[in-house]
Amino acid sequence: MAGATRDRSSRELTVGFDIGGTNTRAGVVTPDGEVLDVRSAHTPQDADELAATIVRIVNELRAEYDIAAVGLAIAGFLDPDCEIVRFAPHLPWRDDRPVRAELEAALGLPVRLEHDANSAAWGEYRFGAAIDAETWVFFAVGTGIGATLMHRGEIYRGAFGTAPEFGHLTVVPGGRVCSCGKKGCLERYASGTSLVDCAVEKATQGRYVDCALYRKVVDKRASGQDVMAAARAGDALGLAALSSFATWLGRGLSIVADVLDPSLIVIGGGVSADADLFLDAAREEMGANIVGAGYRPVPQVLCAELGPQAGMIGVADLARERLGRATGTC
Ligand SMILES: [Zn+2]
């Protein structure tokens, strides 16, 4: 299948890893962002085993493809130079482990690390919904909210490499408890998992007892996907929960727009697969809450185009800078 492409650009192929808390996926990616092959494995909860898994997958792929470099999209905080994994609660790397240098030595190939949201954003910037956007924000809505700000082709990291954490802006003082330890964070109101909380709140109003979703919500058996599926099926409780989610998402986007004044916001992450159900409402809420509403341009809000492969495509592209053809900022 990939033979012709492989022959055309064999020296240019890189591998992009998407390392999540449960699964690790790796893709062989061309300079045009095309994924030729994908491997996956369970993510080991031991640091040495995780490194061994990465090396094994790369060696398997090298047996078939001429691989020039490797990129790793990581769900966690990195140092600003993208050398060290500082904090990744769902991965076994601890104590400022120098992951990039260790893997580069083990593989004998150039290695690039990047935060997972930044990787997906880079993928959208190079090959997806944000090509050539000058000042734009990627908003990854899934279990939580991850975000990236890009300005004139560079990823903005802040002084300590943690910017921007829009998901943990306090939008309801004293509100829902967040996994970060604070209360009332945006991601407790506008993430995939928050759909369940929105449904619980609506269910307690007593108006939705006849809905198919109601019993599941009351019995604490509903997932965010269940709520989204119910909304798609027209269930009144599902639609009410989704409306609440869309309202909060729109308010969050208005804060983003007020602070950063981007021309474009791209909604990615798992929830974006159902963007047709909520994006118009979120846009409307953003437009109504932005400062100077009606007297200024508002950012365009688009759905991401690369889907769940955005991270591996983006970090595979970023890995090319290690070959001396710099495209990123680390
Ligand atoms: Zn939080």
Short mmCIF file of C-alpha atoms and ligand atoms in Angstrom, two decimals:
data_model
loop_
_atom_site.label_atom_id
_atom_site.label_comp_id
_atom_site.label_asym_id
_atom_site.label_seq_id
_atom_site.Cartn_x
_atom_site.Cartn_y
_atom_site.Cartn_z
CA MET A 1 0.00 0.00 0.00
CA ALA A 2 2.68 2.45 1.04
CA GLY A 3 5.34 1.28 -1.41
CA ALA A 4 5.19 4.13 -3.90
CA THR A 5 5.17 6.81 -1.22
CA ARG A 6 7.94 5.08 0.70
CA ASP A 7 10.17 5.04 -2.38
CA ARG A 8 9.44 8.68 -3.14
CA SER A 9 10.40 10.05 0.28
CA SER A 10 12.14 7.31 2.18
CA ARG A 11 14.67 9.66 3.77
CA GLU A 12 11.93 11.90 5.03
CA LEU A 13 9.84 9.49 7.08
CA THR A 14 9.55 10.08 10.82
CA VAL A 15 7.67 8.29 13.58
CA GLY A 16 5.22 10.13 15.81
CA PHE A 17 4.23 8.57 19.15
CA ASP A 18 1.09 9.51 21.03
CA ILE A 19 1.76 8.34 24.58
CA GLY A 20 -1.39 8.29 26.66
CA GLY A 21 -1.96 6.93 30.14
CA THR A 22 -3.61 3.76 28.78
CA ASN A 23 -2.39 3.28 25.21
CA THR A 24 0.67 4.19 23.19
CA ARG A 25 0.27 4.61 19.44
CA ALA A 26 2.95 5.25 16.86
CA GLY A 27 2.57 6.32 13.24
CA VAL A 28 5.00 6.44 10.32
CA VAL A 29 4.40 9.88 8.83
CA THR A 30 5.46 11.46 5.53
CA PRO A 31 6.55 15.11 5.13
CA ASP A 32 3.04 15.77 3.80
CA GLY A 33 1.43 14.57 7.03
CA GLU A 34 0.24 11.28 5.59
CA VAL A 35 0.19 8.36 8.04
CA LEU A 36 1.55 5.23 6.32
CA ASP A 37 1.41 2.75 9.17
CA VAL A 38 0.25 2.67 12.80
CA ARG A 39 1.32 0.46 15.71
CA SER A 40 -0.15 0.44 19.19
CA ALA A 41 0.60 -1.07 22.59
CA HIS A 42 -0.58 -0.83 26.15
CA THR A 43 1.35 1.90 27.99
CA PRO A 44 3.52 0.20 30.67
CA GLN A 45 3.41 1.75 34.14
CA ASP A 46 7.15 1.28 34.63
CA ALA A 47 9.55 3.85 33.14
CA ASP A 48 12.10 1.31 31.86
CA GLU A 49 9.35 -0.84 30.34
CA LEU A 50 7.86 2.20 28.63
CA ALA A 51 11.24 3.07 27.11
CA ALA A 52 11.66 -0.57 26.01
CA THR A 53 8.21 -0.51 24.39
CA ILE A 54 9.09 2.64 22.45
CA VAL A 55 12.40 1.15 21.30
CA ARG A 56 10.71 -2.11 20.28
CA ILE A 57 8.06 -0.33 18.19
CA VAL A 58 10.63 1.91 16.50
CA ASN A 59 12.82 -1.10 15.69
CA GLU A 60 9.81 -2.94 14.24
CA LEU A 61 9.05 0.05 12.03
CA ARG A 62 12.69 0.51 11.04
CA ALA A 63 12.66 -3.03 9.69
CA GLU A 64 10.10 -1.86 7.12
CA TYR A 65 10.72 1.87 6.70
CA ASP A 66 13.71 4.17 6.53
CA ILE A 67 13.04 6.23 9.68
CA ALA A 68 14.93 9.52 10.10
CA ALA A 69 13.71 10.76 13.51
CA VAL A 70 11.20 10.09 16.29
CA GLY A 71 8.77 12.42 18.05
CA LEU A 72 6.85 11.77 21.26
CA ALA A 73 3.60 13.56 22.15
CA ILE A 74 3.31 13.38 25.93
CA ALA A 75 0.38 14.07 28.24
CA GLY A 76 2.27 16.06 30.85
CA PHE A 77 4.44 19.08 31.63
CA LEU A 78 7.85 19.32 29.99
CA ASP A 79 10.65 21.75 30.72
CA PRO A 80 10.72 24.72 28.30
CA ASP A 81 13.50 23.07 26.26
CA CYS A 82 11.45 19.86 25.83
CA GLU A 83 14.22 17.70 27.25
CA ILE A 84 12.71 16.59 30.56
CA VAL A 85 9.31 15.27 31.63
CA ARG A 86 8.52 17.34 34.72
CA PHE A 87 5.07 16.08 35.65
CA ALA A 88 2.96 13.44 33.91
CA PRO A 89 0.49 11.97 36.42
CA HIS A 90 -0.68 9.19 34.08
CA LEU A 91 2.81 8.14 32.90
CA PRO A 92 5.63 6.47 34.84
CA TRP A 93 8.29 9.13 34.12
CA ARG A 94 9.19 10.86 37.40
CA ASP A 95 11.82 13.06 39.00
CA ASP A 96 12.67 15.24 36.01
CA ARG A 97 13.71 12.25 33.93
CA PRO A 98 15.79 13.29 30.85
CA VAL A 99 13.55 11.30 28.52
CA ARG A 100 14.71 12.86 25.27
CA ALA A 101 18.42 12.18 25.78
CA GLU A 102 17.78 8.68 27.13
CA LEU A 103 15.66 7.67 24.15
CA GLU A 104 18.00 9.29 21.66
CA ALA A 105 20.86 7.19 23.09
CA ALA A 106 18.75 4.02 23.10
CA LEU A 107 17.47 4.49 19.55
CA GLY A 108 20.48 6.06 17.86
CA LEU A 109 18.01 8.45 16.17
CA PRO A 110 17.13 12.11 16.74
CA VAL A 111 14.25 12.38 19.25
CA ARG A 112 11.86 15.27 19.90
CA LEU A 113 9.47 15.57 22.86
CA GLU A 114 6.39 17.76 22.87
CA HIS A 115 3.30 18.25 25.01
CA ASP A 116 0.34 16.37 23.52
CA ALA A 117 -1.91 19.40 22.93
CA ASN A 118 1.01 21.30 21.36
CA SER A 119 1.68 18.30 19.10
CA ALA A 120 -1.93 18.17 17.92
CA ALA A 121 -1.95 21.94 17.45
CA TRP A 122 1.20 21.73 15.34
CA GLY A 123 -0.45 19.04 13.23
CA GLU A 124 -3.49 21.26 12.63
CA TYR A 125 -1.21 24.23 11.85
CA ARG A 126 0.81 22.29 9.29
CA PHE A 127 -1.84 20.07 7.71
CA GLY A 128 -5.32 20.75 9.15
CA ALA A 129 -7.72 23.50 10.17
CA ALA A 130 -5.15 26.17 11.07
CA ILE A 131 -2.76 26.21 8.10
CA ASP A 132 -0.88 29.53 8.09
CA ALA A 133 -3.03 31.03 10.90
CA GLU A 134 -0.98 33.83 12.47
CA THR A 135 -2.41 34.13 15.98
CA TRP A 136 -4.60 31.22 16.93
CA VAL A 137 -5.59 28.92 19.79
CA PHE A 138 -6.08 25.16 19.81
CA PHE A 139 -8.65 24.01 22.34
CA ALA A 140 -8.55 20.23 22.90
CA VAL A 141 -11.75 19.16 24.64
CA GLY A 142 -11.70 15.59 25.90
CA THR A 143 -11.42 14.17 29.42
CA GLY A 144 -10.13 17.62 30.35
CA ILE A 145 -9.19 20.70 28.34
CA GLY A 146 -5.74 21.10 26.80
CA ALA A 147 -4.79 24.24 24.94
CA THR A 148 -2.07 25.71 22.78
CA LEU A 149 -1.39 29.27 21.68
CA MET A 150 0.54 29.76 18.45
CA HIS A 151 1.76 33.14 17.25
CA ARG A 152 3.59 33.67 13.96
CA GLY A 153 4.54 30.02 13.59
CA GLU A 154 5.76 29.54 17.16
CA ILE A 155 4.25 27.71 20.11
CA TYR A 156 3.94 30.03 23.11
CA ARG A 157 5.12 28.24 26.27
CA GLY A 158 5.31 30.90 28.98
CA ALA A 159 8.29 31.37 31.30
CA PHE A 160 8.13 27.87 32.80
CA GLY A 161 6.66 25.84 29.95
CA THR A 162 3.12 25.38 31.28
CA ALA A 163 1.10 27.95 29.31
CA PRO A 164 -1.75 28.08 28.54
CA GLU A 165 -3.93 26.25 31.07
CA PHE A 166 -7.36 27.48 30.07
CA GLY A 167 -8.97 24.34 31.48
CA HIS A 168 -8.10 25.42 34.99
CA LEU A 169 -9.39 28.97 34.86
CA THR A 170 -11.83 29.38 37.75
CA VAL A 171 -15.21 30.10 36.18
CA VAL A 172 -17.42 29.22 39.19
CA PRO A 173 -15.82 30.19 42.52
CA GLY A 174 -16.45 27.33 44.96
CA GLY A 175 -17.90 25.21 42.13
CA ARG A 176 -17.34 21.62 41.05
CA VAL A 177 -14.20 19.96 42.42
CA CYS A 178 -11.43 19.60 39.82
CA SER A 179 -8.73 16.92 39.63
CA CYS A 180 -6.14 19.72 39.92
CA GLY A 181 -7.27 20.40 43.49
CA LYS A 182 -9.11 23.65 42.78
CA LYS A 183 -12.86 24.21 42.52
CA GLY A 184 -14.89 25.61 39.66
CA CYS A 185 -12.33 25.13 36.86
CA LEU A 186 -13.57 25.56 33.27
CA GLU A 187 -12.85 21.91 32.44
CA ARG A 188 -15.32 20.81 35.11
CA TYR A 189 -18.05 22.55 33.03
CA ALA A 190 -16.88 22.28 29.42
CA SER A 191 -15.07 18.94 28.96
CA GLY A 192 -16.31 15.53 27.83
CA THR A 193 -16.47 14.30 31.41
CA SER A 194 -18.30 17.44 32.54
CA LEU A 195 -21.24 16.39 30.36
CA VAL A 196 -22.10 13.90 33.08
CA ASP A 197 -22.05 16.60 35.78
CA CYS A 198 -24.22 18.81 33.57
CA ALA A 199 -26.68 15.90 33.15
CA VAL A 200 -26.73 15.22 36.92
CA GLU A 201 -27.49 18.87 37.64
CA LYS A 202 -30.32 18.88 35.10
CA ALA A 203 -31.68 15.53 36.39
CA THR A 204 -31.99 16.91 39.92
CA GLN A 205 -34.40 19.55 38.60
CA GLY A 206 -37.01 16.79 38.31
CA ARG A 207 -38.14 17.68 34.79
CA TYR A 208 -36.53 14.81 32.93
CA VAL A 209 -37.74 11.66 34.74
CA ASP A 210 -39.29 10.27 31.55
CA CYS A 211 -36.06 10.55 29.54
CA ALA A 212 -34.20 7.39 28.53
CA LEU A 213 -30.97 8.89 29.89
CA TYR A 214 -32.48 9.80 33.28
CA ARG A 215 -32.14 6.44 35.09
CA LYS A 216 -28.56 5.97 33.88
CA VAL A 217 -27.62 9.42 35.14
CA VAL A 218 -29.33 8.98 38.51
CA ASP A 219 -27.69 5.56 38.97
CA LYS A 220 -24.27 7.11 38.15
CA ARG A 221 -23.79 4.77 35.17
CA ALA A 222 -23.66 7.43 32.45
CA SER A 223 -20.45 8.46 30.68
CA GLY A 224 -19.83 11.62 28.70
CA GLN A 225 -20.25 9.57 25.53
CA ASP A 226 -23.63 8.33 26.80
CA VAL A 227 -24.81 11.89 27.34
CA MET A 228 -23.56 12.95 23.91
CA ALA A 229 -25.22 9.94 22.24
CA ALA A 230 -28.48 10.69 24.03
CA ALA A 231 -28.33 14.30 22.85
CA ARG A 232 -27.75 13.11 19.29
CA ALA A 233 -30.80 10.84 19.63
CA GLY A 234 -32.90 13.80 20.76
CA ASP A 235 -33.20 12.84 24.45
CA ALA A 236 -34.37 15.98 26.30
CA LEU A 237 -32.04 15.42 29.28
CA GLY A 238 -29.08 14.82 26.95
CA LEU A 239 -29.91 17.98 25.00
CA ALA A 240 -30.24 20.03 28.20
CA ALA A 241 -26.86 18.78 29.45
CA LEU A 242 -25.23 19.49 26.08
CA SER A 243 -26.74 22.98 26.03
CA SER A 244 -25.18 23.67 29.44
CA PHE A 245 -21.83 22.33 28.19
CA ALA A 246 -22.00 24.49 25.04
CA THR A 247 -22.80 27.58 27.09
CA TRP A 248 -19.79 27.05 29.34
CA LEU A 249 -17.55 26.28 26.37
CA GLY A 250 -18.66 29.51 24.71
CA ARG A 251 -17.95 31.50 27.87
CA GLY A 252 -14.53 29.88 28.07
CA LEU A 253 -13.84 30.82 24.47
CA SER A 254 -14.90 34.42 25.18
CA ILE A 255 -12.25 34.57 27.94
CA VAL A 256 -9.67 33.20 25.50
CA ALA A 257 -10.71 35.80 22.93
CA ASP A 258 -10.65 38.64 25.47
CA VAL A 259 -7.17 37.75 26.73
CA LEU A 260 -5.44 36.79 23.48
CA ASP A 261 -7.46 38.27 20.59
CA PRO A 262 -6.80 35.35 18.23
CA SER A 263 -8.13 35.28 14.67
CA LEU A 264 -8.99 31.58 14.97
CA ILE A 265 -9.87 29.03 17.66
CA VAL A 266 -9.80 25.36 16.62
CA ILE A 267 -11.78 22.89 18.74
CA GLY A 268 -10.10 19.48 18.84
CA GLY A 269 -10.01 16.54 21.24
CA GLY A 270 -12.45 13.63 21.49
CA VAL A 271 -15.53 15.82 21.91
CA SER A 272 -14.88 17.55 18.57
CA ALA A 273 -16.23 14.47 16.75
CA ASP A 274 -19.70 15.73 17.81
CA ALA A 275 -18.99 19.40 17.15
CA ASP A 276 -22.01 19.63 14.84
CA LEU A 277 -24.19 19.30 17.96
CA PHE A 278 -22.71 22.17 19.99
CA LEU A 279 -20.35 24.40 18.00
CA ASP A 280 -22.97 26.91 16.80
CA ALA A 281 -24.28 27.38 20.35
CA ALA A 282 -20.73 27.81 21.70
CA ARG A 283 -19.94 30.37 18.98
CA GLU A 284 -23.08 32.31 19.84
CA GLU A 285 -22.28 32.33 23.55
CA MET A 286 -18.70 33.43 22.84
CA GLY A 287 -19.92 36.24 20.61
CA ALA A 288 -22.39 37.43 23.27
CA ASN A 289 -19.81 37.45 26.07
CA ILE A 290 -16.76 38.86 24.35
CA VAL A 291 -15.82 42.37 25.41
CA GLY A 292 -17.06 44.95 22.92
CA ALA A 293 -19.57 42.47 21.47
CA GLY A 294 -21.04 43.89 18.28
CA TYR A 295 -18.25 46.44 17.82
CA ARG A 296 -15.27 44.22 16.98
CA PRO A 297 -14.38 41.17 14.90
CA VAL A 298 -14.75 37.87 16.74
CA PRO A 299 -12.44 34.90 16.23
CA GLN A 300 -13.44 32.24 13.75
CA VAL A 301 -14.21 28.98 15.61
CA LEU A 302 -13.58 25.80 13.59
CA CYS A 303 -13.54 22.08 14.24
CA ALA A 304 -10.16 20.31 14.05
CA GLU A 305 -9.56 18.30 10.87
CA LEU A 306 -6.99 15.64 11.75
CA GLY A 307 -8.99 13.79 14.40
CA PRO A 308 -7.24 11.48 16.88
CA GLN A 309 -4.09 11.27 14.74
CA ALA A 310 -3.34 15.01 15.07
CA GLY A 311 -0.82 14.48 17.89
CA MET A 312 1.23 11.80 16.17
CA ILE A 313 1.21 13.69 12.86
CA GLY A 314 2.24 16.95 14.55
CA VAL A 315 5.05 15.53 16.66
CA ALA A 316 6.35 13.47 13.75
CA ASP A 317 6.64 16.72 11.81
CA LEU A 318 8.29 18.53 14.73
CA ALA A 319 10.84 15.69 14.93
CA ARG A 320 12.16 16.78 11.52
CA GLU A 321 13.74 19.84 13.12
CA ARG A 322 16.21 17.43 14.71
CA LEU A 323 17.41 16.69 11.19
CA GLY A 324 18.55 20.29 10.80
CA ARG A 325 15.43 21.55 9.03
CA ALA A 326 13.92 23.38 11.97
CA THR A 327 10.19 23.97 11.92
CA GLY A 328 9.31 24.22 15.62
CA THR A 329 10.52 26.22 18.56
CA CYS A 330 12.22 23.72 20.88
ZN ZN B 1 -8.60 22.45 37.68
#
